[in-house]
Amino acid sequence: MESARSRALVPCLAFICLVTAVIGSLGAPLIPSIASMDHVSVTDAQWSLTITQLVAAVATPVMGRLGDGPHRRTVVVGTLALVVVGCVLAALPLGFAALLVGRALQGIGLGLTPLTIAVARDVLPAARAVPVIALLSITAVTGVGLGYPLTGLIAQGGGVRAAYWFGVAVSVLGLAAAAWVVPAARHRARVRLDGVGAVLLAVATASLLVAISEGESWGWASARVDGMIAASVLLFAGWVWWELRTDHPLVTLRLVRDRAVLTASVAAVLAGVGMYLLLSTVTRLVQTPATTGYGLGRTVVVAGLALTPFSLGSFLANRLTPVLVRRISPQRVLPMSCLVLLAAMALFTAWRGNMAQIMAVMFVAGLGVGVIFAVVPGFLVRAVPAHETGSAMSFNQVLRYIGYAVGSALSAAVLEAHTAEGAAFPTSGGYSAVGLLSCGVWLAAAVVAVAVPWRRRGSSARPGPSARPGSSARPAVAAQARPRVRARPGEHDDLHELDGTAAE
């Protein structure tokens, strides 16, 4: 007879994914409230979102490597314990610095969903694992859509700290669930962690984000800004050099030598930047007082609700993508989705006078982003050998989080540049500038998407019926819908193939 722990495995894994969604919802809508509570500028308060994405960019591949080995249970439980500590730090009245530390610890939790997928794949029978993996991926999307207005409602009724105490409660329950149901993985081979690569990636990304965030106040031509940008470039170059030469890289960068992987990776960065340029900006616009002449003057609850259509659009996109790929072809779907987002941002630039317009823009943008993040994994699956798929997906996820962090920092920098000295809010032109910048990002993403080859060239291309002319669409969808259920011991196998979610 199946034990209670076995029966609870899937619901508990889904709840852990829900925890990551709640952590994500404690970011963008609360930024203006954090600025008011801790008496900092909105630009500085933006770091409560940026730092979470920065930590997630580094933590995701680190957790993936550790989760590949025999310590997966320890990684999951330990991560949730750190998330609890982070929520407590953010909830206590210890000042803005403590809140940033707390948000950084919460960012580690954003790497939990791939680990729950890995647990389901290893523990469940193959026939049951596939629908459960789909469930876990969908939970991360729908959870964010519910989390934004819920945490906004709590913050409006009890203050920002009440929202973080809600995060504490949810994280403690997730920790208890993980401690109960996540099994040990002692049968898996031990893996080595690339600590040098993790440090180089973290410092390089942080240097770039600080330069972007402080460029307006320090001066874009100042020695500090130029020095940090130069240091970031050198550190990224050093990271690439190290990853290509170490025996146990954090991510397998040699895969980028394949043209498809390179262009898909660039598309992931640009999509992340464009997505968070929009998300970060909309929540500020909605809460800007109407006395400015352009703000909507709504509460933090409404700001959360404004992001719900984005999550709904992303969820529907995951359902629609297989149909689009079959009828149009994957080569055309990716650039078309970028152009949909270009249209959405063009609308936002000139059409943001009321909540109905904002929600319409957000829904269209959610559809476009959802399609992009659903199609890109199919490109990578077809471009790399089967045993390298996990590494390619992991690298793509890292680039996506870096894009999120850069987009968050850029939105704050642009709005600050359009804020008069001594003024509390930017001019309406600042939001138009963000919209135009995002249009440029999506145009560049569309150009990159057109350059992505569907087939690999040379003898390394995968044989099979998908190589026949006109037959590439169905295998691509199958590659996304049927992820690998078993992995070779020691292989980096975080299952990002199903990570077609935009709101994760």
mmCIF file of N, CA and C in Angstrom, residues 6-72:
data_model
loop_
_atom_site.group_PDB
_atom_site.id
_atom_site.type_symbol
_atom_site.label_atom_id
_atom_site.label_comp_id
_atom_site.label_asym_id
_atom_site.label_seq_id
_atom_site.Cartn_x
_atom_site.Cartn_y
_atom_site.Cartn_z
ATOM 1 N N SER A 6 4.418 9.008 0.339
ATOM 2 C CA SER A 6 4.423 8.871 -1.118
ATOM 3 C C SER A 6 3.233 9.590 -1.739
ATOM 4 N N ARG A 7 2.064 9.476 -1.082
ATOM 5 C CA ARG A 7 0.879 10.158 -1.608
ATOM 6 C C ARG A 7 1.024 11.674 -1.539
ATOM 7 N N ALA A 8 1.774 12.150 -0.569
ATOM 8 C CA ALA A 8 1.917 13.596 -0.380
ATOM 9 C C ALA A 8 3.034 14.193 -1.226
ATOM 10 N N LEU A 9 3.814 13.353 -1.922
ATOM 11 C CA LEU A 9 4.978 13.856 -2.644
ATOM 12 C C LEU A 9 4.603 14.924 -3.664
ATOM 13 N N VAL A 10 3.680 14.610 -4.556
ATOM 14 C CA VAL A 10 3.331 15.548 -5.623
ATOM 15 C C VAL A 10 2.706 16.832 -5.075
ATOM 16 N N PRO A 11 1.693 16.749 -4.166
ATOM 17 C CA PRO A 11 1.149 18.007 -3.610
ATOM 18 C C PRO A 11 2.207 18.851 -2.909
ATOM 19 N N CYS A 12 3.122 18.206 -2.195
ATOM 20 C CA CYS A 12 4.156 18.974 -1.486
ATOM 21 C C CYS A 12 5.144 19.610 -2.455
ATOM 22 N N LEU A 13 5.518 18.896 -3.518
ATOM 23 C CA LEU A 13 6.398 19.495 -4.516
ATOM 24 C C LEU A 13 5.714 20.684 -5.188
ATOM 25 N N ALA A 14 4.423 20.549 -5.472
ATOM 26 C CA ALA A 14 3.683 21.668 -6.065
ATOM 27 C C ALA A 14 3.638 22.856 -5.108
ATOM 28 N N PHE A 15 3.505 22.582 -3.812
ATOM 29 C CA PHE A 15 3.474 23.669 -2.840
ATOM 30 C C PHE A 15 4.833 24.371 -2.765
ATOM 31 N N ILE A 16 5.915 23.614 -2.881
ATOM 32 C CA ILE A 16 7.249 24.226 -2.881
ATOM 33 C C ILE A 16 7.391 25.162 -4.082
ATOM 34 N N CYS A 17 6.876 24.749 -5.249
ATOM 35 C CA CYS A 17 6.881 25.642 -6.408
ATOM 36 C C CYS A 17 6.044 26.886 -6.141
ATOM 37 N N LEU A 18 4.949 26.716 -5.403
ATOM 38 C CA LEU A 18 4.109 27.849 -5.044
ATOM 39 C C LEU A 18 4.865 28.827 -4.142
ATOM 40 N N VAL A 19 5.738 28.299 -3.289
ATOM 41 C CA VAL A 19 6.561 29.153 -2.429
ATOM 42 C C VAL A 19 7.438 30.070 -3.280
ATOM 43 N N THR A 20 8.047 29.521 -4.346
ATOM 44 C CA THR A 20 8.883 30.357 -5.213
ATOM 45 C C THR A 20 8.054 31.447 -5.883
ATOM 46 N N ALA A 21 6.787 31.133 -6.208
ATOM 47 C CA ALA A 21 5.914 32.134 -6.798
ATOM 48 C C ALA A 21 5.619 33.254 -5.804
ATOM 49 N N VAL A 22 5.398 32.896 -4.553
ATOM 50 C CA VAL A 22 5.142 33.908 -3.523
ATOM 51 C C VAL A 22 6.364 34.802 -3.337
ATOM 52 N N ILE A 23 7.549 34.199 -3.321
ATOM 53 C CA ILE A 23 8.780 34.977 -3.188
ATOM 54 C C ILE A 23 8.896 35.983 -4.340
ATOM 55 N N GLY A 24 8.557 35.533 -5.555
ATOM 56 C CA GLY A 24 8.593 36.441 -6.692
ATOM 57 C C GLY A 24 7.598 37.576 -6.568
ATOM 58 N N SER A 25 6.442 37.318 -5.960
ATOM 59 C CA SER A 25 5.408 38.343 -5.836
ATOM 60 C C SER A 25 5.719 39.374 -4.765
ATOM 61 N N LEU A 26 6.769 39.145 -3.967
ATOM 62 C CA LEU A 26 7.161 40.105 -2.930
ATOM 63 C C LEU A 26 8.117 41.161 -3.480
ATOM 64 N N GLY A 27 8.220 41.264 -4.802
ATOM 65 C CA GLY A 27 9.169 42.179 -5.412
ATOM 66 C C GLY A 27 8.546 43.422 -6.014
ATOM 67 N N ALA A 28 8.261 43.395 -7.315
ATOM 68 C CA ALA A 28 7.924 44.603 -8.075
ATOM 69 C C ALA A 28 6.792 45.442 -7.477
ATOM 70 N N PRO A 29 5.631 44.870 -7.096
ATOM 71 C CA PRO A 29 4.543 45.735 -6.629
ATOM 72 C C PRO A 29 4.849 46.481 -5.333
ATOM 73 N N LEU A 30 5.789 45.995 -4.538
ATOM 74 C CA LEU A 30 6.052 46.586 -3.227
ATOM 75 C C LEU A 30 7.122 47.685 -3.264
ATOM 76 N N ILE A 31 7.739 47.924 -4.413
ATOM 77 C CA ILE A 31 8.878 48.860 -4.469
ATOM 78 C C ILE A 31 8.513 50.264 -3.974
ATOM 79 N N PRO A 32 7.412 50.892 -4.461
ATOM 80 C CA PRO A 32 7.089 52.228 -3.927
ATOM 81 C C PRO A 32 6.823 52.222 -2.422
ATOM 82 N N SER A 33 6.185 51.174 -1.920
ATOM 83 C CA SER A 33 5.901 51.087 -0.492
ATOM 84 C C SER A 33 7.185 50.926 0.320
ATOM 85 N N ILE A 34 8.149 50.169 -0.206
ATOM 86 C CA ILE A 34 9.441 50.006 0.471
ATOM 87 C C ILE A 34 10.173 51.345 0.536
ATOM 88 N N ALA A 35 10.125 52.096 -0.565
ATOM 89 C CA ALA A 35 10.778 53.408 -0.583
ATOM 90 C C ALA A 35 10.200 54.316 0.494
ATOM 91 N N SER A 36 8.880 54.300 0.628
ATOM 92 C CA SER A 36 8.234 55.132 1.650
ATOM 93 C C SER A 36 8.534 54.632 3.054
ATOM 94 N N MET A 37 8.508 53.332 3.259
ATOM 95 C CA MET A 37 8.710 52.756 4.588
ATOM 96 C C MET A 37 10.124 52.992 5.105
ATOM 97 N N ASP A 38 11.121 52.811 4.244
ATOM 98 C CA ASP A 38 12.512 52.907 4.679
ATOM 99 C C ASP A 38 13.157 54.253 4.328
ATOM 100 N N HIS A 39 12.343 55.186 3.812
ATOM 101 C CA HIS A 39 12.824 56.541 3.527
ATOM 102 C C HIS A 39 14.031 56.535 2.580
ATOM 103 N N VAL A 40 13.885 55.792 1.501
ATOM 104 C CA VAL A 40 14.903 55.767 0.451
ATOM 105 C C VAL A 40 14.234 56.152 -0.856
ATOM 106 N N SER A 41 15.037 56.460 -1.861
ATOM 107 C CA SER A 41 14.473 56.784 -3.170
ATOM 108 C C SER A 41 13.900 55.529 -3.816
ATOM 109 N N VAL A 42 12.989 55.747 -4.753
ATOM 110 C CA VAL A 42 12.413 54.598 -5.458
ATOM 111 C C VAL A 42 13.494 53.864 -6.241
ATOM 112 N N THR A 43 14.478 54.610 -6.729
ATOM 113 C CA THR A 43 15.589 53.983 -7.449
ATOM 114 C C THR A 43 16.354 53.028 -6.543
ATOM 115 N N ASP A 44 16.635 53.464 -5.312
ATOM 116 C CA ASP A 44 17.309 52.577 -4.364
ATOM 117 C C ASP A 44 16.412 51.401 -3.986
ATOM 118 N N ALA A 45 15.120 51.681 -3.801
ATOM 119 C CA ALA A 45 14.185 50.603 -3.443
ATOM 120 C C ALA A 45 14.102 49.555 -4.540
ATOM 121 N N GLN A 46 14.406 49.948 -5.797
ATOM 122 C CA GLN A 46 14.384 48.997 -6.912
ATOM 123 C C GLN A 46 15.355 47.846 -6.674
ATOM 124 N N TRP A 47 16.383 48.082 -5.858
ATOM 125 C CA TRP A 47 17.341 47.024 -5.574
ATOM 126 C C TRP A 47 16.701 45.861 -4.819
ATOM 127 N N SER A 48 15.569 46.081 -4.177
ATOM 128 C CA SER A 48 14.882 44.975 -3.506
ATOM 129 C C SER A 48 14.380 43.950 -4.509
ATOM 130 N N LEU A 49 14.229 44.357 -5.773
ATOM 131 C CA LEU A 49 13.895 43.422 -6.847
ATOM 132 C C LEU A 49 15.145 42.969 -7.577
ATOM 133 N N THR A 50 16.035 43.913 -7.899
ATOM 134 C CA THR A 50 17.226 43.600 -8.687
ATOM 135 C C THR A 50 18.115 42.589 -7.976
ATOM 136 N N ILE A 51 18.309 42.755 -6.668
ATOM 137 C CA ILE A 51 19.231 41.870 -5.954
ATOM 138 C C ILE A 51 18.707 40.438 -5.903
ATOM 139 N N THR A 52 17.386 40.289 -5.890
ATOM 140 C CA THR A 52 16.802 38.944 -5.897
ATOM 141 C C THR A 52 17.118 38.233 -7.205
ATOM 142 N N GLN A 53 16.982 38.951 -8.316
ATOM 143 C CA GLN A 53 17.277 38.351 -9.618
ATOM 144 C C GLN A 53 18.767 38.101 -9.790
ATOM 145 N N LEU A 54 19.594 38.992 -9.244
ATOM 146 C CA LEU A 54 21.043 38.805 -9.316
ATOM 147 C C LEU A 54 21.453 37.523 -8.601
ATOM 148 N N VAL A 55 20.965 37.335 -7.389
ATOM 149 C CA VAL A 55 21.296 36.123 -6.628
ATOM 150 C C VAL A 55 20.751 34.883 -7.335
ATOM 151 N N ALA A 56 19.553 34.985 -7.907
ATOM 152 C CA ALA A 56 18.968 33.843 -8.615
ATOM 153 C C ALA A 56 19.831 33.433 -9.801
ATOM 154 N N ALA A 57 20.439 34.416 -10.494
ATOM 155 C CA ALA A 57 21.282 34.106 -11.653
ATOM 156 C C ALA A 57 22.469 33.251 -11.263
ATOM 157 N N VAL A 58 23.012 33.490 -10.064
ATOM 158 C CA VAL A 58 24.166 32.715 -9.603
ATOM 159 C C VAL A 58 23.719 31.436 -8.908
ATOM 160 N N ALA A 59 22.638 31.526 -8.130
ATOM 161 C CA ALA A 59 22.209 30.383 -7.321
ATOM 162 C C ALA A 59 21.661 29.241 -8.165
ATOM 163 N N THR A 60 20.987 29.569 -9.279
ATOM 164 C CA THR A 60 20.351 28.511 -10.072
ATOM 165 C C THR A 60 21.348 27.471 -10.576
ATOM 166 N N PRO A 61 22.455 27.850 -11.226
ATOM 167 C CA PRO A 61 23.393 26.803 -11.656
ATOM 168 C C PRO A 61 24.116 26.134 -10.496
ATOM 169 N N VAL A 62 24.375 26.891 -9.418
ATOM 170 C CA VAL A 62 25.026 26.283 -8.242
ATOM 171 C C VAL A 62 24.119 25.221 -7.640
ATOM 172 N N MET A 63 22.846 25.557 -7.446
ATOM 173 C CA MET A 63 21.902 24.585 -6.897
ATOM 174 C C MET A 63 21.722 23.405 -7.843
ATOM 175 N N GLY A 64 21.748 23.690 -9.145
ATOM 176 C CA GLY A 64 21.612 22.602 -10.105
ATOM 177 C C GLY A 64 22.750 21.616 -9.993
ATOM 178 N N ARG A 65 23.981 22.131 -9.883
ATOM 179 C CA ARG A 65 25.136 21.238 -9.749
ATOM 180 C C ARG A 65 25.060 20.441 -8.449
ATOM 181 N N LEU A 66 24.760 21.131 -7.344
ATOM 182 C CA LEU A 66 24.657 20.425 -6.069
ATOM 183 C C LEU A 66 23.501 19.429 -6.075
ATOM 184 N N GLY A 67 22.402 19.813 -6.725
ATOM 185 C CA GLY A 67 21.241 18.924 -6.791
ATOM 186 C C GLY A 67 21.451 17.718 -7.671
ATOM 187 N N ASP A 68 22.454 17.766 -8.551
ATOM 188 C CA ASP A 68 22.765 16.609 -9.396
ATOM 189 C C ASP A 68 23.358 15.459 -8.586
ATOM 190 N N GLY A 69 23.952 15.776 -7.455
ATOM 191 C CA GLY A 69 24.663 14.772 -6.666
ATOM 192 C C GLY A 69 23.809 14.151 -5.581
ATOM 193 N N PRO A 70 24.451 13.534 -4.619
ATOM 194 C CA PRO A 70 23.719 12.809 -3.570
ATOM 195 C C PRO A 70 23.123 13.711 -2.496
ATOM 196 N N HIS A 71 23.327 15.030 -2.601
ATOM 197 C CA HIS A 71 22.872 15.942 -1.548
ATOM 198 C C HIS A 71 21.651 16.758 -1.963
ATOM 199 N N ARG A 72 20.869 16.240 -2.893
ATOM 200 C CA ARG A 72 19.727 17.008 -3.390
ATOM 201 C C ARG A 72 18.760 17.366 -2.263
#
